[in-house]
Amino acid sequence: MTSITLKSSIAGLNGEISVPGDKSISHRSVMFGAIAHGETSVSNFLPGDDCLSTISCFQKLGVKIEVEKDSVRINGSGFEGLKEPNEILDVGNSGTTIRLLMGILAGRPFYSCLHGDASIGKRPMTRVTKPLKQMGAAIDGRETGQYTPITIRGGNLTAINYQLPVASAQVKSALLLAGLQAEGKTTIIEPQATRDHTERMIRKFGGEVSTAGREISVKGGQKLTASVINVPGDISSAAFFLAAGAIVPNSKLLLKNVGLNPTRTGIIEVLQQMGAKIEIIKQDSNSFEPVGDILVEASKLTGTVVEGELIPKLIDEIPIIALMATQAEGKTVIKDAEELKVKETNRIDTVVHELSKLGASIEATTDGMVIYGQTKLGGGTVSSHGDHRIGMMLSIAALLCQGEVILENHEAISVSYPNFFTHLHHLIQ
Ligand code: S3P
């Protein structure tokens, strides 16, 4: 574990950047490339640790994949082309890799074992293993399939109708990927709308998926065909600079080519709700995932309530929203967000603990947090706890701090934003 001293009390942030490719879409581009027939080419792929874990797992499953910077070529031979791996599949820190991969492997007639880092070892898997077992896969893990290592012997799946107990795109996607290999039509009912990248990918690779309200259905036995994917910039990475642009005095930032899928734009809604000067320019809604450029300026923010249907649209942005709330006028309440407890860290605890160290007035609740605004932040030693989004949030917090801030375990940031500090330094005045 290493630490760095962060820039504090800066004069402002100015300029433009293109944030790296979307993590969720990058993972799926490799997975769909692997299960489709033919050569898929991907540009603006995110070469972060999580997506590299996905590539390495599929290489161990016998798929030929070439990577050159942010371009990837995948030679897929359909689900049938996947081979029994002779090594353990290491997913590193990546929840998306393990959960979606389980859906794919549930339909494959061979044995595989999935494992990850210490954080993955604490994250709940029953939400995926339970319905996959119901479909007919033989799956086990610690505590009867709750924790890694997870073993799977798949094959002969039968479609199910399944009401998701939690609003999770990872679980929905795992079941859609299993459903594509099952006998019959699989229907998933979501409690709230979650990111729909998997549905868009199925269509992009020539498959069919139907959606009616909160119900998503897919028929088994479909043949997917290779495609060309240009990954939009990640709005969850852009969020750190959107927030920084709004809360660091004298800032003006242009973020180019950001993904604007409506299931992901909750952060923009919250910035608007809080009164930020934010504008979407040059929007392209015609590509398979909408994109646009976003302009943000230093603004006077007011506290807000973040809850309900909005939560899945910004679940990964809550740490940075908490930081924005420390600078807003009045109180901000975040609720209905228990899912934060089972992310890369318990993000209710880590956000409250680390921001408190810097002088924020913030309290944990059972399903979120309450933040009192207009606090002056001091300095001190903080830690990412190995969680990329906590590391980036604290790096932005430091810009406002009066004293020196030392960030421990900053290397976790490479999970989703390998050139985060290069971009940050480029924008600092
Ligand atoms: C993701 C879904 C979300 C999100 C994660 C990526 C995806 O997780 O937090 O970073 O790519 O499907 P849940 O499905 O667990 O909510």
CSV table of C-alpha atoms and ligand atoms in Angstrom, one decimal:
chain,number,residue,atom,x,y,z
A,1,MET,CA,0.0,0.0,0.0
A,2,THR,CA,1.3,3.4,-1.0
A,3,SER,CA,0.2,6.9,-0.2
A,4,ILE,CA,0.4,10.3,-1.9
A,5,THR,CA,0.1,13.9,-0.9
A,6,LEU,CA,-2.8,15.6,-2.7
A,7,LYS,CA,-3.0,19.1,-4.0
A,8,SER,CA,-5.1,21.3,-1.6
A,9,SER,CA,-6.6,24.8,-1.6
A,10,ILE,CA,-6.2,25.3,-5.3
A,11,ALA,CA,-7.3,28.5,-7.3
A,12,GLY,CA,-9.7,26.7,-9.6
A,13,LEU,CA,-10.1,24.0,-12.2
A,14,ASN,CA,-10.2,24.9,-15.9
A,15,GLY,CA,-10.1,23.2,-19.3
A,16,GLU,CA,-11.5,20.2,-21.0
A,17,ILE,CA,-11.0,16.4,-20.8
A,18,SER,CA,-12.4,13.2,-22.3
A,19,VAL,CA,-13.0,10.8,-19.5
A,20,PRO,CA,-12.1,7.2,-20.1
A,21,GLY,CA,-14.5,4.6,-21.5
A,22,ASP,CA,-17.5,3.4,-19.5
A,23,LYS,CA,-16.7,0.5,-17.2
A,24,SER,CA,-20.1,-1.2,-17.4
A,25,ILE,CA,-20.1,-1.0,-21.2
A,26,SER,CA,-16.4,-2.0,-21.6
A,27,HIS,CA,-17.1,-5.2,-19.6
A,28,ARG,CA,-20.1,-6.1,-21.6
A,29,SER,CA,-18.3,-5.4,-24.9
A,30,VAL,CA,-15.8,-8.1,-24.1
A,31,MET,CA,-18.4,-10.5,-22.8
A,32,PHE,CA,-20.7,-10.1,-25.8
A,33,GLY,CA,-17.8,-10.2,-28.2
A,34,ALA,CA,-16.9,-13.6,-26.6
A,35,ILE,CA,-20.4,-15.1,-26.8
A,36,ALA,CA,-21.1,-13.8,-30.3
A,37,HIS,CA,-19.9,-15.3,-33.6
A,38,GLY,CA,-17.1,-13.5,-35.5
A,39,GLU,CA,-14.7,-10.7,-34.7
A,40,THR,CA,-15.9,-7.8,-32.6
A,41,SER,CA,-13.8,-4.7,-32.4
A,42,VAL,CA,-14.1,-2.2,-29.5
A,43,SER,CA,-12.7,1.3,-29.4
A,44,ASN,CA,-12.4,3.6,-26.4
A,45,PHE,CA,-12.3,0.5,-24.2
A,46,LEU,CA,-11.5,1.2,-20.5
A,47,PRO,CA,-8.1,-0.4,-19.8
A,48,GLY,CA,-8.8,-0.2,-16.0
A,49,ASP,CA,-8.0,-3.1,-13.7
A,50,ASP,CA,-11.6,-4.3,-13.5
A,51,CYS,CA,-12.1,-4.6,-17.3
A,52,LEU,CA,-8.6,-6.2,-17.7
A,53,SER,CA,-9.8,-8.9,-15.2
A,54,THR,CA,-12.8,-9.6,-17.6
A,55,ILE,CA,-10.4,-9.9,-20.5
A,56,SER,CA,-8.1,-12.3,-18.6
A,57,CYS,CA,-11.1,-14.5,-17.5
A,58,PHE,CA,-12.3,-14.9,-21.1
A,59,GLN,CA,-8.8,-15.6,-22.3
A,60,LYS,CA,-8.7,-18.5,-19.8
A,61,LEU,CA,-12.0,-19.6,-21.2
A,62,GLY,CA,-10.3,-20.1,-24.6
A,63,VAL,CA,-11.3,-16.8,-26.3
A,64,LYS,CA,-8.7,-15.1,-28.5
A,65,ILE,CA,-8.6,-11.4,-27.4
A,66,GLU,CA,-6.1,-8.8,-28.5
A,67,VAL,CA,-5.7,-5.5,-26.6
A,68,GLU,CA,-3.8,-2.5,-27.7
A,69,LYS,CA,-4.2,0.5,-25.4
A,70,ASP,CA,-8.0,1.3,-25.6
A,71,SER,CA,-8.7,-0.9,-28.7
A,72,VAL,CA,-9.8,-4.5,-28.3
A,73,ARG,CA,-10.5,-7.3,-30.8
A,74,ILE,CA,-12.4,-10.4,-29.6
A,75,ASN,CA,-12.8,-13.5,-31.7
A,76,GLY,CA,-16.0,-15.1,-30.5
A,77,SER,CA,-17.3,-18.6,-31.4
A,78,GLY,CA,-20.6,-18.3,-29.6
A,79,PHE,CA,-21.4,-19.7,-26.1
A,80,GLU,CA,-20.4,-23.1,-27.4
A,81,GLY,CA,-16.9,-21.8,-28.2
A,82,LEU,CA,-16.1,-21.3,-24.5
A,83,LYS,CA,-13.8,-24.0,-23.1
A,84,GLU,CA,-13.4,-25.4,-19.6
A,85,PRO,CA,-10.6,-23.3,-18.0
A,86,ASN,CA,-7.7,-25.1,-16.4
A,87,GLU,CA,-7.1,-22.3,-14.0
A,88,ILE,CA,-9.1,-20.5,-11.4
A,89,LEU,CA,-10.9,-17.4,-13.0
A,90,ASP,CA,-9.6,-14.4,-11.0
A,91,VAL,CA,-12.0,-11.5,-11.1
A,92,GLY,CA,-9.8,-9.2,-9.0
A,93,ASN,CA,-12.0,-6.4,-7.5
A,94,SER,CA,-14.7,-6.6,-10.1
A,95,GLY,CA,-18.3,-7.4,-9.1
A,96,THR,CA,-19.5,-6.9,-12.6
A,97,THR,CA,-17.1,-9.5,-13.9
A,98,ILE,CA,-18.0,-12.2,-11.4
A,99,ARG,CA,-21.8,-11.7,-11.5
A,100,LEU,CA,-22.2,-11.5,-15.2
A,101,LEU,CA,-19.7,-14.3,-15.8
A,102,MET,CA,-21.7,-16.5,-13.5
A,103,GLY,CA,-24.7,-16.0,-15.8
A,104,ILE,CA,-22.7,-17.1,-18.8
A,105,LEU,CA,-21.0,-20.0,-17.1
A,106,ALA,CA,-24.3,-21.3,-15.7
A,107,GLY,CA,-25.2,-22.4,-19.2
A,108,ARG,CA,-21.9,-24.1,-20.0
A,109,PRO,CA,-21.5,-27.8,-19.6
A,110,PHE,CA,-18.1,-27.7,-17.8
A,111,TYR,CA,-16.6,-26.9,-14.4
A,112,SER,CA,-15.2,-23.5,-13.4
A,113,CYS,CA,-14.1,-21.8,-10.2
A,114,LEU,CA,-14.3,-18.0,-9.7
A,115,HIS,CA,-12.4,-16.1,-7.1
A,116,GLY,CA,-11.4,-12.5,-6.4
A,117,ASP,CA,-9.7,-10.2,-3.9
A,118,ALA,CA,-10.6,-9.6,-0.3
A,119,SER,CA,-13.4,-7.1,-1.1
A,120,ILE,CA,-15.0,-9.5,-3.6
A,121,GLY,CA,-14.8,-12.2,-0.8
A,122,LYS,CA,-17.2,-10.1,1.3
A,123,ARG,CA,-19.8,-9.3,-1.4
A,124,PRO,CA,-23.1,-11.1,-1.6
A,125,MET,CA,-23.5,-13.6,-4.4
A,126,THR,CA,-26.7,-15.4,-3.4
A,127,ARG,CA,-28.6,-12.8,-5.3
A,128,VAL,CA,-27.1,-14.4,-8.5
A,129,THR,CA,-26.4,-18.0,-7.4
A,130,LYS,CA,-30.0,-18.6,-6.1
A,131,PRO,CA,-31.9,-17.8,-9.4
A,132,LEU,CA,-29.2,-19.5,-11.5
A,133,LYS,CA,-29.5,-22.7,-9.4
A,134,GLN,CA,-33.3,-22.4,-9.9
A,135,MET,CA,-32.6,-22.4,-13.6
A,136,GLY,CA,-30.7,-25.7,-13.3
A,137,ALA,CA,-27.0,-24.8,-12.8
A,138,ALA,CA,-24.9,-26.6,-10.1
A,139,ILE,CA,-23.3,-23.8,-8.2
A,140,ASP,CA,-21.6,-23.7,-4.8
A,141,GLY,CA,-19.6,-21.3,-2.7
A,142,ARG,CA,-18.9,-20.5,0.9
A,143,GLU,CA,-22.2,-20.3,2.9
A,144,THR,CA,-24.0,-22.3,0.2
A,145,GLY,CA,-23.2,-20.0,-2.6
A,146,GLN,CA,-23.1,-16.6,-0.9
A,147,TYR,CA,-19.3,-15.9,-1.0
A,148,THR,CA,-16.3,-16.7,-3.2
A,149,PRO,CA,-14.7,-19.0,-4.2
A,150,ILE,CA,-17.7,-19.9,-6.3
A,151,THR,CA,-17.8,-23.1,-8.3
A,152,ILE,CA,-20.1,-23.8,-11.3
A,153,ARG,CA,-21.0,-26.8,-13.3
A,154,GLY,CA,-23.5,-25.5,-15.8
A,155,GLY,CA,-25.7,-26.6,-18.7
A,156,ASN,CA,-29.3,-27.6,-19.4
A,157,LEU,CA,-30.9,-24.4,-18.1
A,158,THR,CA,-34.7,-23.9,-18.0
A,159,ALA,CA,-36.2,-20.4,-18.3
A,160,ILE,CA,-37.6,-18.7,-15.2
A,161,ASN,CA,-39.9,-15.8,-14.3
A,162,TYR,CA,-38.0,-14.0,-11.6
A,163,GLN,CA,-38.8,-11.0,-9.5
A,164,LEU,CA,-35.5,-9.4,-8.5
A,165,PRO,CA,-35.4,-8.8,-4.7
A,166,VAL,CA,-32.9,-5.9,-5.2
A,167,ALA,CA,-32.6,-3.3,-8.0
A,168,SER,CA,-29.4,-4.6,-9.5
A,169,ALA,CA,-28.2,-4.4,-13.1
A,170,GLN,CA,-25.6,-7.0,-12.3
A,171,VAL,CA,-28.2,-9.6,-11.2
A,172,LYS,CA,-30.5,-8.7,-14.1
A,173,SER,CA,-27.7,-9.0,-16.6
A,174,ALA,CA,-26.5,-12.4,-15.2
A,175,LEU,CA,-30.1,-13.7,-15.6
A,176,LEU,CA,-30.4,-12.3,-19.1
A,177,LEU,CA,-27.1,-14.0,-20.1
A,178,ALA,CA,-28.3,-17.3,-18.6
A,179,GLY,CA,-31.7,-16.8,-20.2
A,180,LEU,CA,-30.0,-16.6,-23.7
A,181,GLN,CA,-28.9,-20.2,-23.1
A,182,ALA,CA,-32.0,-21.5,-21.5
A,183,GLU,CA,-34.9,-23.5,-22.9
A,184,GLY,CA,-37.9,-21.1,-23.1
A,185,LYS,CA,-38.4,-17.5,-22.3
A,186,THR,CA,-36.9,-15.9,-19.2
A,187,THR,CA,-38.7,-12.9,-17.7
A,188,ILE,CA,-37.1,-10.7,-15.0
A,189,ILE,CA,-39.2,-8.2,-13.1
A,190,GLU,CA,-37.2,-5.3,-11.6
A,191,PRO,CA,-38.3,-3.4,-8.5
A,192,GLN,CA,-36.9,-0.2,-10.0
A,193,ALA,CA,-35.3,0.5,-13.4
A,194,THR,CA,-31.5,-0.2,-13.4
A,195,ARG,CA,-28.9,0.5,-16.1
A,196,ASP,CA,-29.9,-1.2,-19.3
A,197,HIS,CA,-26.5,-1.7,-21.0
A,198,THR,CA,-27.0,-5.5,-21.3
A,199,GLU,CA,-30.4,-5.1,-23.1
A,200,ARG,CA,-28.8,-2.6,-25.5
A,201,MET,CA,-25.9,-5.0,-26.1
A,202,ILE,CA,-28.2,-7.9,-26.9
A,203,ARG,CA,-29.8,-5.8,-29.6
A,204,LYS,CA,-26.4,-4.4,-30.8
A,205,PHE,CA,-25.2,-8.0,-31.3
A,206,GLY,CA,-28.4,-8.9,-33.3
A,207,GLY,CA,-30.4,-10.5,-30.6
A,208,GLU,CA,-33.9,-9.8,-29.3
A,209,VAL,CA,-35.0,-8.7,-25.9
A,210,SER,CA,-38.4,-7.2,-25.0
A,211,THR,CA,-39.2,-4.8,-22.3
A,212,ALA,CA,-42.6,-3.9,-21.0
A,213,GLY,CA,-42.6,-1.6,-17.9
A,214,ARG,CA,-40.4,-3.3,-15.3
A,215,GLU,CA,-40.4,-6.7,-17.1
A,216,ILE,CA,-37.6,-7.7,-19.3
A,217,SER,CA,-37.8,-11.0,-21.4
A,218,VAL,CA,-35.3,-12.9,-23.5
A,219,LYS,CA,-35.7,-16.1,-25.4
A,220,GLY,CA,-33.1,-18.9,-25.2
A,221,GLY,CA,-31.2,-20.3,-28.2
A,222,GLN,CA,-30.5,-17.0,-29.9
A,223,LYS,CA,-27.4,-16.6,-32.1
A,224,LEU,CA,-25.5,-13.4,-31.6
A,225,THR,CA,-23.3,-11.9,-34.3
A,226,ALA,CA,-20.1,-9.8,-33.8
A,227,SER,CA,-20.3,-6.1,-33.8
A,228,VAL,CA,-18.3,-2.8,-33.7
A,229,ILE,CA,-18.5,-1.0,-30.4
A,230,ASN,CA,-17.4,2.6,-29.6
A,231,VAL,CA,-17.6,2.9,-25.8
A,232,PRO,CA,-18.8,6.3,-24.6
A,233,GLY,CA,-17.0,8.0,-21.7
A,234,ASP,CA,-18.0,6.9,-18.3
A,235,ILE,CA,-20.5,9.3,-16.6
A,236,SER,CA,-19.5,7.7,-13.3
A,237,SER,CA,-15.9,8.9,-13.9
A,238,ALA,CA,-17.1,12.2,-15.2
A,239,ALA,CA,-19.1,12.7,-12.0
A,240,PHE,CA,-15.9,13.5,-10.0
A,241,PHE,CA,-15.1,16.3,-12.3
A,242,LEU,CA,-18.7,17.5,-12.6
A,243,ALA,CA,-18.8,17.8,-8.9
A,244,ALA,CA,-15.3,19.4,-8.7
A,245,GLY,CA,-16.3,21.9,-11.4
A,246,ALA,CA,-19.4,22.9,-9.3
A,247,ILE,CA,-17.8,23.1,-5.9
A,248,VAL,CA,-14.2,24.4,-6.5
A,249,PRO,CA,-14.5,28.2,-6.7
A,250,ASN,CA,-13.5,29.8,-10.1
A,251,SER,CA,-13.9,26.5,-12.1
A,252,LYS,CA,-15.2,25.9,-15.6
A,253,LEU,CA,-14.9,22.5,-17.1
A,254,LEU,CA,-15.9,20.8,-20.4
A,255,LEU,CA,-16.3,17.0,-20.3
A,256,LYS,CA,-16.4,15.5,-23.7
A,257,ASN,CA,-18.0,12.4,-25.1
A,258,VAL,CA,-19.8,11.4,-21.8
A,259,GLY,CA,-22.3,8.5,-21.9
A,260,LEU,CA,-25.8,9.9,-21.3
A,261,ASN,CA,-27.9,6.7,-21.0
A,262,PRO,CA,-31.0,7.9,-19.1
A,263,THR,CA,-30.5,5.0,-16.6
A,264,ARG,CA,-27.2,6.5,-15.6
A,265,THR,CA,-27.8,10.3,-15.5
A,266,GLY,CA,-29.0,10.7,-11.9
A,267,ILE,CA,-25.9,12.7,-11.1
A,268,ILE,CA,-26.9,15.4,-13.6
A,269,GLU,CA,-30.4,15.5,-12.1
A,270,VAL,CA,-29.0,16.0,-8.6
A,271,LEU,CA,-26.6,18.7,-9.8
A,272,GLN,CA,-29.5,20.5,-11.3
A,273,GLN,CA,-31.6,20.0,-8.2
A,274,MET,CA,-28.8,21.5,-6.1
A,275,GLY,CA,-28.7,24.5,-8.5
A,276,ALA,CA,-25.4,23.8,-10.3
A,277,LYS,CA,-24.7,25.7,-13.6
A,278,ILE,CA,-24.5,22.6,-15.8
A,279,GLU,CA,-25.4,22.3,-19.5
A,280,ILE,CA,-25.4,19.4,-22.0
A,281,ILE,CA,-24.1,20.4,-25.3
A,282,LYS,CA,-23.7,18.5,-28.6
A,283,GLN,CA,-25.8,15.5,-27.7
A,284,ASP,CA,-26.0,12.5,-29.9
A,285,SER,CA,-28.9,10.2,-29.1
A,286,ASN,CA,-28.7,8.1,-32.2
A,287,SER,CA,-25.9,5.8,-31.3
A,288,PHE,CA,-26.6,2.6,-29.4
A,289,GLU,CA,-25.7,4.5,-26.2
A,290,PRO,CA,-26.4,8.2,-26.1
A,291,VAL,CA,-23.4,10.6,-25.6
A,292,GLY,CA,-22.8,14.3,-25.2
A,293,ASP,CA,-20.5,17.0,-23.9
A,294,ILE,CA,-21.2,18.6,-20.5
A,295,LEU,CA,-20.2,22.0,-19.4
A,296,VAL,CA,-20.1,22.8,-15.7
A,297,GLU,CA,-19.2,25.9,-13.7
A,298,ALA,CA,-18.5,26.8,-10.1
A,299,SER,CA,-22.0,27.3,-8.5
A,300,LYS,CA,-23.8,28.1,-5.3
A,301,LEU,CA,-25.4,24.8,-4.3
A,302,THR,CA,-28.3,24.1,-2.0
A,303,GLY,CA,-28.9,20.8,-0.1
A,304,THR,CA,-31.4,18.3,-1.4
A,305,VAL,CA,-33.0,14.9,-0.9
A,306,VAL,CA,-31.8,12.0,-2.9
A,307,GLU,CA,-34.1,8.9,-2.7
A,308,GLY,CA,-36.4,6.3,-4.4
A,309,GLU,CA,-36.2,5.6,-8.1
A,310,LEU,CA,-33.3,8.0,-8.5
A,311,ILE,CA,-31.0,5.8,-6.4
A,312,PRO,CA,-30.2,3.1,-9.0
A,313,LYS,CA,-29.5,5.9,-11.5
A,314,LEU,CA,-26.7,7.3,-9.4
A,315,ILE,CA,-25.7,4.5,-7.0
A,316,ASP,CA,-22.0,4.8,-7.8
A,317,GLU,CA,-22.1,8.6,-7.5
A,318,ILE,CA,-23.2,8.8,-3.9
A,319,PRO,CA,-19.7,9.3,-2.4
A,320,ILE,CA,-19.1,12.3,-4.6
A,321,ILE,CA,-22.7,13.6,-4.0
A,322,ALA,CA,-21.9,13.4,-0.3
A,323,LEU,CA,-18.8,15.6,-0.8
A,324,MET,CA,-20.9,18.2,-2.9
A,325,ALA,CA,-23.4,18.3,0.0
A,326,THR,CA,-20.7,19.4,2.5
A,327,GLN,CA,-20.3,22.6,0.4
A,328,ALA,CA,-24.0,23.2,-0.3
A,329,GLU,CA,-26.2,25.5,1.7
A,330,GLY,CA,-28.4,23.5,4.1
A,331,LYS,CA,-28.9,19.8,4.7
A,332,THR,CA,-28.8,16.9,2.2
A,333,VAL,CA,-30.4,13.6,3.0
A,334,ILE,CA,-29.6,10.4,1.1
A,335,LYS,CA,-32.0,7.5,1.7
A,336,ASP,CA,-33.2,4.2,0.2
A,337,ALA,CA,-29.5,3.4,-0.5
A,338,GLU,CA,-28.8,0.3,1.6
A,339,GLU,CA,-27.1,-1.2,-1.5
A,340,LEU,CA,-24.1,1.1,-0.7
A,341,LYS,CA,-23.3,-1.3,2.1
A,342,VAL,CA,-22.4,-4.1,-0.3
A,343,LYS,CA,-20.3,-2.2,-2.8
A,344,GLU,CA,-16.4,-2.4,-3.1
A,345,THR,CA,-16.6,-1.2,0.6
A,346,ASN,CA,-19.5,-0.4,2.8
A,347,ARG,CA,-19.8,3.0,1.2
A,348,ILE,CA,-22.0,4.5,4.0
A,349,ASP,CA,-19.3,3.8,6.5
A,350,THR,CA,-16.3,4.7,4.4
A,351,VAL,CA,-17.8,8.0,3.2
A,352,VAL,CA,-18.9,9.0,6.7
A,353,HIS,CA,-15.6,7.9,8.3
A,354,GLU,CA,-13.2,9.5,5.8
A,355,LEU,CA,-15.1,12.8,5.3
A,356,SER,CA,-15.5,13.2,9.0
A,357,LYS,CA,-11.7,13.0,9.3
A,358,LEU,CA,-11.5,16.1,7.0
A,359,GLY,CA,-14.0,18.0,9.2
A,360,ALA,CA,-17.3,17.3,7.4
A,361,SER,CA,-20.5,17.2,9.4
A,362,ILE,CA,-22.0,13.9,8.2
A,363,GLU,CA,-24.0,11.1,9.9
A,364,ALA,CA,-24.7,7.6,8.8
A,365,THR,CA,-28.3,6.3,8.7
A,366,THR,CA,-29.6,2.8,8.2
A,367,ASP,CA,-30.2,3.4,4.5
A,368,GLY,CA,-27.9,6.4,3.6
A,369,MET,CA,-26.6,9.5,5.2
A,370,VAL,CA,-27.3,13.1,6.3
A,371,ILE,CA,-24.9,15.8,5.4
A,372,TYR,CA,-24.9,19.3,6.8
A,373,GLY,CA,-23.5,21.9,4.4
A,374,GLN,CA,-21.1,24.8,4.1
A,375,THR,CA,-18.4,23.1,6.2
A,376,LYS,CA,-14.8,24.2,5.9
A,377,LEU,CA,-12.6,21.1,5.3
A,378,GLY,CA,-9.3,20.8,7.1
A,379,GLY,CA,-6.6,18.3,6.2
A,380,GLY,CA,-5.2,15.0,7.5
A,381,THR,CA,-4.5,11.4,6.4
A,382,VAL,CA,-7.4,9.6,4.7
A,383,SER,CA,-7.7,6.2,3.0
A,384,SER,CA,-9.5,4.8,-0.1
A,385,HIS,CA,-9.9,1.5,1.8
A,386,GLY,CA,-9.1,0.0,-1.6
A,387,ASP,CA,-12.2,1.5,-3.1
A,388,HIS,CA,-11.6,3.4,-6.3
A,389,ARG,CA,-14.6,5.8,-5.9
A,390,ILE,CA,-13.7,6.6,-2.3
A,391,GLY,CA,-10.1,7.4,-3.5
A,392,MET,CA,-11.3,9.8,-6.2
A,393,MET,CA,-13.9,11.5,-4.0
A,394,LEU,CA,-11.2,12.1,-1.4
A,395,SER,CA,-8.8,13.5,-4.1
A,396,ILE,CA,-11.5,16.0,-5.1
A,397,ALA,CA,-12.2,16.8,-1.4
A,398,ALA,CA,-8.5,17.7,-0.9
A,399,LEU,CA,-8.8,20.5,-3.5
A,400,LEU,CA,-11.0,22.3,-1.0
A,401,CYS,CA,-9.0,21.5,2.1
A,402,GLN,CA,-7.1,24.1,3.9
A,403,GLY,CA,-4.3,21.8,5.2
A,404,GLU,CA,-2.3,19.0,3.6
A,405,VAL,CA,-4.2,15.8,2.7
A,406,ILE,CA,-2.4,12.4,2.5
A,407,LEU,CA,-4.3,9.7,0.6
A,408,GLU,CA,-3.4,6.1,1.5
A,409,ASN,CA,-4.0,3.3,-1.0
A,410,HIS,CA,-4.5,5.7,-3.9
A,411,GLU,CA,-3.6,3.0,-6.4
A,412,ALA,CA,-7.2,1.5,-6.1
A,413,ILE,CA,-8.2,4.4,-8.4
A,414,SER,CA,-6.8,2.4,-11.4
A,415,VAL,CA,-9.8,0.0,-11.1
A,416,SER,CA,-11.9,2.5,-13.2
A,417,TYR,CA,-9.8,5.6,-14.0
A,418,PRO,CA,-6.1,4.8,-14.6
A,419,ASN,CA,-5.3,8.4,-15.7
A,420,PHE,CA,-7.3,10.2,-13.0
A,421,PHE,CA,-4.4,12.1,-11.6
A,422,THR,CA,-3.1,13.1,-15.0
A,423,HIS,CA,-6.5,14.6,-15.8
A,424,LEU,CA,-6.7,16.3,-12.4
A,425,HIS,CA,-3.3,17.9,-12.8
A,426,HIS,CA,-4.1,19.0,-16.3
A,427,LEU,CA,-7.1,20.9,-15.0
A,428,ILE,CA,-5.6,22.5,-11.9
A,429,GLN,CA,-4.8,26.2,-12.4
B,1,S3P,C1,-23.0,-2.3,-12.5
B,1,S3P,C2,-24.1,-2.2,-11.7
B,1,S3P,C3,-24.2,-1.6,-10.4
B,1,S3P,C4,-23.0,-0.7,-10.2
B,1,S3P,C5,-21.7,-1.3,-10.6
B,1,S3P,C6,-21.7,-1.7,-12.1
B,1,S3P,C7,-23.1,-3.0,-13.9
B,1,S3P,O1,-24.1,-2.6,-9.4
B,1,S3P,O2,-22.9,-0.3,-8.8
B,1,S3P,O3,-20.6,-0.4,-10.4
B,1,S3P,O4,-22.1,-2.8,-14.7
B,1,S3P,O5,-24.1,-3.6,-14.1
B,1,S3P,P1,-25.4,-3.4,-8.9
B,1,S3P,O6,-26.0,-4.1,-10.1
B,1,S3P,O7,-24.9,-4.3,-7.8
B,1,S3P,O8,-26.3,-2.3,-8.4
